[in-house]
């Protein structure tokens, strides 16, 4: 069975929403990433889980070549159309998975991955591949939401995300990321943490979550203990229906040793 089949199903039906969503199309973290990258203009960049291409497009003015990969053919089509529309001839896209990158060793000065790693079916293999294709001294910039170290809260947020999006595999904790970076010869630096604010109805619509599952999600949110509700900033209306929440997000940098 294709390990990415759930992701392909999820994002093929929804590519335009991810193209247009402000969470993916904009976001302060894109500028933070560019500042941390500190490129000179000659760099080659690989963006993993590129979706509609927003991350690699944001770097287009400070690199000489950018490649975005995604497992979803429809997403690749959307990204290619945007690149053509913006006349970005040095930005290309191809269909590939993170755990088997179709590139030789030390091919890239910079690897980015933004809000995609929690979909990877084999994160350890993916991190090994990221390290392999990075040049010595090259940078890996990761943006993703992460799980708390508290096991119950970890299970709460991962179960919530899997209910809403079956292609969600796992958002890792910061201690897990620390281990993954170390195991793959990446010197880890914690750059920024923030609360990723989520409008509940937009989140559900973007996920195309079936109505039957929506009821399960509401029950899951309502049943959260007070500390968990506070941590994820769960908000409800007068009928105790969810209106908003936040995910805990981080920008991490790894430098290839």
PDB file of C-alpha atoms in Angstrom:
ATOM      1  CA  UNK A   1       0.000   0.000   0.000  1.00  0.00           C
ATOM      2  CA  UNK A   2       1.226   3.500  -0.848  1.00  0.00           C
ATOM      3  CA  UNK A   3       2.164   5.125   2.494  1.00  0.00           C
ATOM      4  CA  UNK A   4       1.164   8.503   1.080  1.00  0.00           C
ATOM      5  CA  UNK A   5      -2.265   7.442  -0.198  1.00  0.00           C
ATOM      6  CA  UNK A   6      -4.114   9.271   2.598  1.00  0.00           C
ATOM      7  CA  UNK A   7      -2.160  12.456   1.913  1.00  0.00           C
ATOM      8  CA  UNK A   8      -2.808  12.194  -1.820  1.00  0.00           C
ATOM      9  CA  UNK A   9      -6.526  11.742  -1.217  1.00  0.00           C
ATOM     10  CA  UNK A  10      -6.698  14.585   1.303  1.00  0.00           C
ATOM     11  CA  UNK A  11      -4.796  17.189  -0.672  1.00  0.00           C
ATOM     12  CA  UNK A  12      -5.878  16.253  -4.198  1.00  0.00           C
ATOM     13  CA  UNK A  13      -9.454  17.215  -3.378  1.00  0.00           C
ATOM     14  CA  UNK A  14      -8.394  20.419  -1.690  1.00  0.00           C
ATOM     15  CA  UNK A  15      -5.377  21.905  -3.478  1.00  0.00           C
ATOM     16  CA  UNK A  16      -6.997  25.258  -4.265  1.00  0.00           C
ATOM     17  CA  UNK A  17      -7.902  25.824  -0.594  1.00  0.00           C
ATOM     18  CA  UNK A  18      -4.271  25.337   0.396  1.00  0.00           C
ATOM     19  CA  UNK A  19      -3.197  27.638  -2.444  1.00  0.00           C
ATOM     20  CA  UNK A  20      -5.441  30.416  -1.140  1.00  0.00           C
ATOM     21  CA  UNK A  21      -5.353  29.887   2.660  1.00  0.00           C
ATOM     22  CA  UNK A  22      -3.572  32.764   4.482  1.00  0.00           C
ATOM     23  CA  UNK A  23      -1.970  30.255   6.893  1.00  0.00           C
ATOM     24  CA  UNK A  24      -0.016  28.773   3.985  1.00  0.00           C
ATOM     25  CA  UNK A  25       0.171  31.691   1.543  1.00  0.00           C
ATOM     26  CA  UNK A  26       1.436  34.171   4.131  1.00  0.00           C
ATOM     27  CA  UNK A  27       2.699  34.031   7.685  1.00  0.00           C
ATOM     28  CA  UNK A  28       5.456  35.838   9.568  1.00  0.00           C
ATOM     29  CA  UNK A  29       7.465  32.634   9.747  1.00  0.00           C
ATOM     30  CA  UNK A  30       8.283  32.908   6.024  1.00  0.00           C
ATOM     31  CA  UNK A  31      10.221  36.112   6.707  1.00  0.00           C
ATOM     32  CA  UNK A  32      11.832  34.582   9.803  1.00  0.00           C
ATOM     33  CA  UNK A  33      12.999  31.664   7.656  1.00  0.00           C
ATOM     34  CA  UNK A  34      14.517  33.972   5.047  1.00  0.00           C
ATOM     35  CA  UNK A  35      16.396  35.962   7.698  1.00  0.00           C
ATOM     36  CA  UNK A  36      17.793  32.791   9.282  1.00  0.00           C
ATOM     37  CA  UNK A  37      18.743  31.368   5.864  1.00  0.00           C
ATOM     38  CA  UNK A  38      20.983  34.421   5.274  1.00  0.00           C
ATOM     39  CA  UNK A  39      21.549  33.432   1.648  1.00  0.00           C
ATOM     40  CA  UNK A  40      24.023  35.073  -0.725  1.00  0.00           C
ATOM     41  CA  UNK A  41      21.974  34.445  -3.888  1.00  0.00           C
ATOM     42  CA  UNK A  42      23.785  31.426  -5.343  1.00  0.00           C
ATOM     43  CA  UNK A  43      22.104  28.795  -3.172  1.00  0.00           C
ATOM     44  CA  UNK A  44      20.079  25.785  -4.274  1.00  0.00           C
ATOM     45  CA  UNK A  45      17.008  25.126  -2.137  1.00  0.00           C
ATOM     46  CA  UNK A  46      14.841  22.032  -1.702  1.00  0.00           C
ATOM     47  CA  UNK A  47      11.376  22.486  -0.184  1.00  0.00           C
ATOM     48  CA  UNK A  48       9.798  19.264   1.079  1.00  0.00           C
ATOM     49  CA  UNK A  49       6.025  18.942   1.196  1.00  0.00           C
ATOM     50  CA  UNK A  50       5.815  22.066  -0.931  1.00  0.00           C
ATOM     51  CA  UNK A  51       2.033  22.051  -1.378  1.00  0.00           C
ATOM     52  CA  UNK A  52       1.052  25.026  -3.533  1.00  0.00           C
ATOM     53  CA  UNK A  53       4.653  26.291  -3.459  1.00  0.00           C
ATOM     54  CA  UNK A  54       4.343  29.210  -1.039  1.00  0.00           C
ATOM     55  CA  UNK A  55       7.550  28.497   0.880  1.00  0.00           C
ATOM     56  CA  UNK A  56       9.857  28.083  -2.105  1.00  0.00           C
ATOM     57  CA  UNK A  57       8.215  31.084  -3.801  1.00  0.00           C
ATOM     58  CA  UNK A  58       9.010  33.242  -0.771  1.00  0.00           C
ATOM     59  CA  UNK A  59      12.712  32.394  -1.231  1.00  0.00           C
ATOM     60  CA  UNK A  60      12.671  32.961  -5.000  1.00  0.00           C
ATOM     61  CA  UNK A  61      14.348  36.376  -4.807  1.00  0.00           C
ATOM     62  CA  UNK A  62      17.318  35.201  -2.690  1.00  0.00           C
ATOM     63  CA  UNK A  63      18.297  31.845  -4.283  1.00  0.00           C
ATOM     64  CA  UNK A  64      19.516  30.765  -7.725  1.00  0.00           C
ATOM     65  CA  UNK A  65      17.471  27.547  -7.925  1.00  0.00           C
ATOM     66  CA  UNK A  66      14.532  26.112  -6.010  1.00  0.00           C
ATOM     67  CA  UNK A  67      12.865  22.700  -6.211  1.00  0.00           C
ATOM     68  CA  UNK A  68       9.629  21.858  -4.449  1.00  0.00           C
ATOM     69  CA  UNK A  69       8.545  18.257  -3.938  1.00  0.00           C
ATOM     70  CA  UNK A  70       5.158  16.969  -2.887  1.00  0.00           C
ATOM     71  CA  UNK A  71       3.481  13.557  -2.963  1.00  0.00           C
ATOM     72  CA  UNK A  72       0.265  14.973  -4.434  1.00  0.00           C
ATOM     73  CA  UNK A  73       0.135  15.413  -8.205  1.00  0.00           C
ATOM     74  CA  UNK A  74      -2.686  17.971  -7.969  1.00  0.00           C
ATOM     75  CA  UNK A  75      -0.591  20.118  -5.617  1.00  0.00           C
ATOM     76  CA  UNK A  76       2.305  19.969  -8.084  1.00  0.00           C
ATOM     77  CA  UNK A  77      -0.003  21.173 -10.862  1.00  0.00           C
ATOM     78  CA  UNK A  78      -1.226  24.086  -8.742  1.00  0.00           C
ATOM     79  CA  UNK A  79       2.347  25.069  -7.785  1.00  0.00           C
ATOM     80  CA  UNK A  80       3.603  24.840 -11.383  1.00  0.00           C
ATOM     81  CA  UNK A  81       0.752  27.067 -12.551  1.00  0.00           C
ATOM     82  CA  UNK A  82       1.622  29.664  -9.902  1.00  0.00           C
ATOM     83  CA  UNK A  83       5.333  29.556 -10.860  1.00  0.00           C
ATOM     84  CA  UNK A  84       4.433  30.118 -14.519  1.00  0.00           C
ATOM     85  CA  UNK A  85       2.036  32.920 -13.599  1.00  0.00           C
ATOM     86  CA  UNK A  86       4.793  34.639 -11.600  1.00  0.00           C
ATOM     87  CA  UNK A  87       7.493  34.005 -14.250  1.00  0.00           C
ATOM     88  CA  UNK A  88       9.693  32.117 -11.787  1.00  0.00           C
ATOM     89  CA  UNK A  89      11.644  29.978 -14.239  1.00  0.00           C
ATOM     90  CA  UNK A  90      14.251  28.989 -11.640  1.00  0.00           C
ATOM     91  CA  UNK A  91      11.585  27.360  -9.433  1.00  0.00           C
ATOM     92  CA  UNK A  92      10.448  23.849 -10.413  1.00  0.00           C
ATOM     93  CA  UNK A  93       8.354  21.108  -8.846  1.00  0.00           C
ATOM     94  CA  UNK A  94       8.237  17.336  -8.936  1.00  0.00           C
ATOM     95  CA  UNK A  95       6.320  14.534  -7.297  1.00  0.00           C
ATOM     96  CA  UNK A  96       8.309  12.691  -4.626  1.00  0.00           C
ATOM     97  CA  UNK A  97       8.175  11.570  -1.017  1.00  0.00           C
ATOM     98  CA  UNK A  98      10.462  12.757   1.762  1.00  0.00           C
ATOM     99  CA  UNK A  99      11.746   9.304   2.741  1.00  0.00           C
ATOM    100  CA  UNK A 100      13.268   8.645  -0.718  1.00  0.00           C
ATOM    101  CA  UNK A 101      14.527  11.929  -2.157  1.00  0.00           C
ATOM    102  CA  UNK A 102      15.491  11.630  -5.856  1.00  0.00           C
ATOM    103  CA  UNK A 103      18.659  13.714  -5.467  1.00  0.00           C
ATOM    104  CA  UNK A 104      22.343  12.933  -4.970  1.00  0.00           C
ATOM    105  CA  UNK A 105      24.268  13.561  -1.761  1.00  0.00           C
ATOM    106  CA  UNK A 106      25.123  17.155  -0.844  1.00  0.00           C
ATOM    107  CA  UNK A 107      22.909  18.618  -3.591  1.00  0.00           C
ATOM    108  CA  UNK A 108      21.440  21.523  -1.624  1.00  0.00           C
ATOM    109  CA  UNK A 109      22.596  24.469   0.439  1.00  0.00           C
ATOM    110  CA  UNK A 110      19.197  24.780   2.056  1.00  0.00           C
ATOM    111  CA  UNK A 111      16.296  22.420   2.801  1.00  0.00           C
ATOM    112  CA  UNK A 112      12.971  23.764   4.053  1.00  0.00           C
ATOM    113  CA  UNK A 113       9.909  21.975   5.363  1.00  0.00           C
ATOM    114  CA  UNK A 114       6.918  24.027   6.488  1.00  0.00           C
ATOM    115  CA  UNK A 115       3.795  22.509   8.045  1.00  0.00           C
ATOM    116  CA  UNK A 116       4.400  19.178   6.314  1.00  0.00           C
ATOM    117  CA  UNK A 117       6.490  16.928   8.579  1.00  0.00           C
ATOM    118  CA  UNK A 118       3.476  15.755  10.589  1.00  0.00           C
ATOM    119  CA  UNK A 119       2.270  14.002   7.407  1.00  0.00           C
ATOM    120  CA  UNK A 120       5.458  11.967   6.874  1.00  0.00           C
ATOM    121  CA  UNK A 121       4.775   8.208   7.269  1.00  0.00           C
ATOM    122  CA  UNK A 122       8.434   7.563   8.148  1.00  0.00           C
ATOM    123  CA  UNK A 123       9.908  10.632   9.811  1.00  0.00           C
ATOM    124  CA  UNK A 124      13.213   8.947  10.716  1.00  0.00           C
ATOM    125  CA  UNK A 125      13.854   7.947   7.114  1.00  0.00           C
ATOM    126  CA  UNK A 126      12.869  11.426   5.954  1.00  0.00           C
ATOM    127  CA  UNK A 127      15.300  13.099   8.345  1.00  0.00           C
ATOM    128  CA  UNK A 128      18.078  10.779   7.172  1.00  0.00           C
ATOM    129  CA  UNK A 129      17.345  11.791   3.570  1.00  0.00           C
ATOM    130  CA  UNK A 130      17.274  15.490   4.434  1.00  0.00           C
ATOM    131  CA  UNK A 131      20.699  15.178   6.050  1.00  0.00           C
ATOM    132  CA  UNK A 132      22.022  13.198   3.065  1.00  0.00           C
ATOM    133  CA  UNK A 133      21.081  15.788   0.430  1.00  0.00           C
ATOM    134  CA  UNK A 134      22.343  18.752   2.476  1.00  0.00           C
ATOM    135  CA  UNK A 135      25.843  20.065   1.893  1.00  0.00           C
ATOM    136  CA  UNK A 136      28.173  20.291   4.872  1.00  0.00           C
ATOM    137  CA  UNK A 137      27.358  23.560   6.604  1.00  0.00           C
ATOM    138  CA  UNK A 138      23.976  23.622   4.842  1.00  0.00           C
ATOM    139  CA  UNK A 139      20.814  24.545   6.716  1.00  0.00           C
ATOM    140  CA  UNK A 140      17.606  22.662   7.381  1.00  0.00           C
ATOM    141  CA  UNK A 141      14.729  24.980   8.335  1.00  0.00           C
ATOM    142  CA  UNK A 142      11.710  23.262   9.873  1.00  0.00           C
ATOM    143  CA  UNK A 143       8.368  24.861  10.656  1.00  0.00           C
ATOM    144  CA  UNK A 144       5.683  22.685  12.177  1.00  0.00           C
ATOM    145  CA  UNK A 145       3.282  22.435  15.065  1.00  0.00           C
ATOM    146  CA  UNK A 146       4.556  20.266  17.888  1.00  0.00           C
ATOM    147  CA  UNK A 147       3.141  18.091  20.646  1.00  0.00           C
ATOM    148  CA  UNK A 148       3.535  18.914  24.345  1.00  0.00           C
ATOM    149  CA  UNK A 149       5.876  16.782  26.441  1.00  0.00           C
ATOM    150  CA  UNK A 150       2.888  15.864  28.631  1.00  0.00           C
ATOM    151  CA  UNK A 151       1.719  12.497  27.280  1.00  0.00           C
ATOM    152  CA  UNK A 152      -2.013  13.111  27.770  1.00  0.00           C
ATOM    153  CA  UNK A 153      -1.830  16.474  25.993  1.00  0.00           C
ATOM    154  CA  UNK A 154       0.309  14.893  23.250  1.00  0.00           C
ATOM    155  CA  UNK A 155      -2.373  12.255  22.703  1.00  0.00           C
ATOM    156  CA  UNK A 156      -5.135  14.888  22.830  1.00  0.00           C
ATOM    157  CA  UNK A 157      -3.689  17.080  20.057  1.00  0.00           C
ATOM    158  CA  UNK A 158      -2.548  14.235  17.813  1.00  0.00           C
ATOM    159  CA  UNK A 159      -5.926  12.504  18.089  1.00  0.00           C
ATOM    160  CA  UNK A 160      -7.651  15.801  17.280  1.00  0.00           C
ATOM    161  CA  UNK A 161      -5.533  16.330  14.166  1.00  0.00           C
ATOM    162  CA  UNK A 162      -6.014  12.750  12.967  1.00  0.00           C
ATOM    163  CA  UNK A 163      -9.779  13.066  13.355  1.00  0.00           C
ATOM    164  CA  UNK A 164      -9.829  16.228  11.298  1.00  0.00           C
ATOM    165  CA  UNK A 165      -7.304  15.017   8.694  1.00  0.00           C
ATOM    166  CA  UNK A 166      -6.664  11.263   8.243  1.00  0.00           C
ATOM    167  CA  UNK A 167      -3.353  12.031   6.499  1.00  0.00           C
ATOM    168  CA  UNK A 168      -1.974  13.425   9.764  1.00  0.00           C
ATOM    169  CA  UNK A 169       0.598  10.930  11.086  1.00  0.00           C
ATOM    170  CA  UNK A 170       2.082  12.610  14.137  1.00  0.00           C
ATOM    171  CA  UNK A 171       3.231  15.989  15.320  1.00  0.00           C
ATOM    172  CA  UNK A 172       6.395  15.293  17.272  1.00  0.00           C
ATOM    173  CA  UNK A 173       7.427  16.797  20.587  1.00  0.00           C
ATOM    174  CA  UNK A 174      10.420  19.115  20.862  1.00  0.00           C
ATOM    175  CA  UNK A 175      12.410  16.423  22.661  1.00  0.00           C
ATOM    176  CA  UNK A 176      11.739  14.057  19.742  1.00  0.00           C
ATOM    177  CA  UNK A 177      12.941  16.703  17.302  1.00  0.00           C
ATOM    178  CA  UNK A 178      16.087  17.220  19.385  1.00  0.00           C
ATOM    179  CA  UNK A 179      16.866  13.501  19.092  1.00  0.00           C
ATOM    180  CA  UNK A 180      16.120  13.420  15.355  1.00  0.00           C
ATOM    181  CA  UNK A 181      18.399  16.371  14.655  1.00  0.00           C
ATOM    182  CA  UNK A 182      21.240  14.876  16.717  1.00  0.00           C
ATOM    183  CA  UNK A 183      20.903  11.454  15.078  1.00  0.00           C
ATOM    184  CA  UNK A 184      21.252  13.045  11.638  1.00  0.00           C
ATOM    185  CA  UNK A 185      24.289  15.274  12.216  1.00  0.00           C
ATOM    186  CA  UNK A 186      22.267  18.460  12.445  1.00  0.00           C
ATOM    187  CA  UNK A 187      23.129  21.031  15.093  1.00  0.00           C
ATOM    188  CA  UNK A 188      19.708  22.089  16.382  1.00  0.00           C
ATOM    189  CA  UNK A 189      18.862  25.685  17.194  1.00  0.00           C
ATOM    190  CA  UNK A 190      15.456  26.763  18.502  1.00  0.00           C
ATOM    191  CA  UNK A 191      14.661  29.950  16.613  1.00  0.00           C
ATOM    192  CA  UNK A 192      11.075  30.858  17.438  1.00  0.00           C
ATOM    193  CA  UNK A 193       7.940  29.547  19.125  1.00  0.00           C
ATOM    194  CA  UNK A 194       4.426  30.891  18.663  1.00  0.00           C
ATOM    195  CA  UNK A 195       0.742  30.036  18.923  1.00  0.00           C
ATOM    196  CA  UNK A 196      -0.750  29.287  15.512  1.00  0.00           C
ATOM    197  CA  UNK A 197      -4.268  30.679  15.783  1.00  0.00           C
ATOM    198  CA  UNK A 198      -6.945  28.555  14.102  1.00  0.00           C
ATOM    199  CA  UNK A 199     -10.462  29.611  13.160  1.00  0.00           C
ATOM    200  CA  UNK A 200     -12.423  26.440  13.825  1.00  0.00           C
ATOM    201  CA  UNK A 201     -14.888  26.616  10.920  1.00  0.00           C
ATOM    202  CA  UNK A 202     -12.180  27.495   8.386  1.00  0.00           C
ATOM    203  CA  UNK A 203     -10.013  24.654   9.737  1.00  0.00           C
ATOM    204  CA  UNK A 204     -12.842  22.135   9.370  1.00  0.00           C
ATOM    205  CA  UNK A 205     -13.779  23.399   5.912  1.00  0.00           C
ATOM    206  CA  UNK A 206     -10.177  23.225   4.698  1.00  0.00           C
ATOM    207  CA  UNK A 207      -9.927  19.656   5.992  1.00  0.00           C
ATOM    208  CA  UNK A 208     -13.224  18.675   4.306  1.00  0.00           C
ATOM    209  CA  UNK A 209     -14.047  16.832   7.507  1.00  0.00           C
ATOM    210  CA  UNK A 210     -17.240  14.731   7.254  1.00  0.00           C
ATOM    211  CA  UNK A 211     -20.146  15.835   9.430  1.00  0.00           C
ATOM    212  CA  UNK A 212     -20.129  12.600  11.424  1.00  0.00           C
ATOM    213  CA  UNK A 213     -16.467  13.152  12.318  1.00  0.00           C
ATOM    214  CA  UNK A 214     -17.122  16.801  13.134  1.00  0.00           C
ATOM    215  CA  UNK A 215     -19.424  15.665  15.937  1.00  0.00           C
ATOM    216  CA  UNK A 216     -16.639  13.492  17.308  1.00  0.00           C
ATOM    217  CA  UNK A 217     -14.231  16.415  17.147  1.00  0.00           C
ATOM    218  CA  UNK A 218     -16.628  18.674  19.039  1.00  0.00           C
ATOM    219  CA  UNK A 219     -17.041  16.040  21.761  1.00  0.00           C
ATOM    220  CA  UNK A 220     -13.259  15.618  21.948  1.00  0.00           C
ATOM    221  CA  UNK A 221     -12.757  19.373  22.385  1.00  0.00           C
ATOM    222  CA  UNK A 222     -15.555  19.715  24.918  1.00  0.00           C
ATOM    223  CA  UNK A 223     -14.132  16.847  27.014  1.00  0.00           C
ATOM    224  CA  UNK A 224     -10.672  18.414  27.356  1.00  0.00           C
ATOM    225  CA  UNK A 225      -9.534  19.154  30.899  1.00  0.00           C
ATOM    226  CA  UNK A 226      -9.112  22.808  31.937  1.00  0.00           C
ATOM    227  CA  UNK A 227      -5.295  22.819  31.555  1.00  0.00           C
ATOM    228  CA  UNK A 228      -5.525  21.406  28.027  1.00  0.00           C
ATOM    229  CA  UNK A 229      -8.237  23.896  27.077  1.00  0.00           C
ATOM    230  CA  UNK A 230      -6.021  26.704  28.310  1.00  0.00           C
ATOM    231  CA  UNK A 231      -2.884  25.381  26.584  1.00  0.00           C
ATOM    232  CA  UNK A 232      -4.567  25.148  23.175  1.00  0.00           C
ATOM    233  CA  UNK A 233      -6.721  28.233  23.813  1.00  0.00           C
ATOM    234  CA  UNK A 234      -9.966  26.393  23.108  1.00  0.00           C
ATOM    235  CA  UNK A 235     -12.822  28.891  22.680  1.00  0.00           C
ATOM    236  CA  UNK A 236     -16.540  28.070  22.556  1.00  0.00           C
ATOM    237  CA  UNK A 237     -19.682  30.018  21.747  1.00  0.00           C
ATOM    238  CA  UNK A 238     -22.768  30.360  23.938  1.00  0.00           C
ATOM    239  CA  UNK A 239     -23.945  26.910  22.781  1.00  0.00           C
ATOM    240  CA  UNK A 240     -20.588  25.401  23.757  1.00  0.00           C
ATOM    241  CA  UNK A 241     -19.628  24.883  20.126  1.00  0.00           C
ATOM    242  CA  UNK A 242     -15.936  25.439  19.288  1.00  0.00           C
ATOM    243  CA  UNK A 243     -15.009  28.712  17.598  1.00  0.00           C
ATOM    244  CA  UNK A 244     -11.199  28.750  17.736  1.00  0.00           C
ATOM    245  CA  UNK A 245      -8.076  27.074  19.056  1.00  0.00           C
ATOM    246  CA  UNK A 246      -4.323  27.281  18.643  1.00  0.00           C
ATOM    247  CA  UNK A 247      -1.592  24.849  17.735  1.00  0.00           C
ATOM    248  CA  UNK A 248       1.868  25.188  19.257  1.00  0.00           C
ATOM    249  CA  UNK A 249       4.286  26.049  16.435  1.00  0.00           C
ATOM    250  CA  UNK A 250       8.061  26.223  16.173  1.00  0.00           C
ATOM    251  CA  UNK A 251      10.783  27.283  13.740  1.00  0.00           C
ATOM    252  CA  UNK A 252      13.868  25.097  14.195  1.00  0.00           C
ATOM    253  CA  UNK A 253      17.193  25.261  12.384  1.00  0.00           C
ATOM    254  CA  UNK A 254      19.641  22.407  11.883  1.00  0.00           C
ATOM    255  CA  UNK A 255      23.126  22.974  10.465  1.00  0.00           C
ATOM    256  CA  UNK A 256      24.719  19.967   8.753  1.00  0.00           C
ATOM    257  CA  UNK A 257      27.959  18.938  10.436  1.00  0.00           C
TER     258      UNK A 257
END
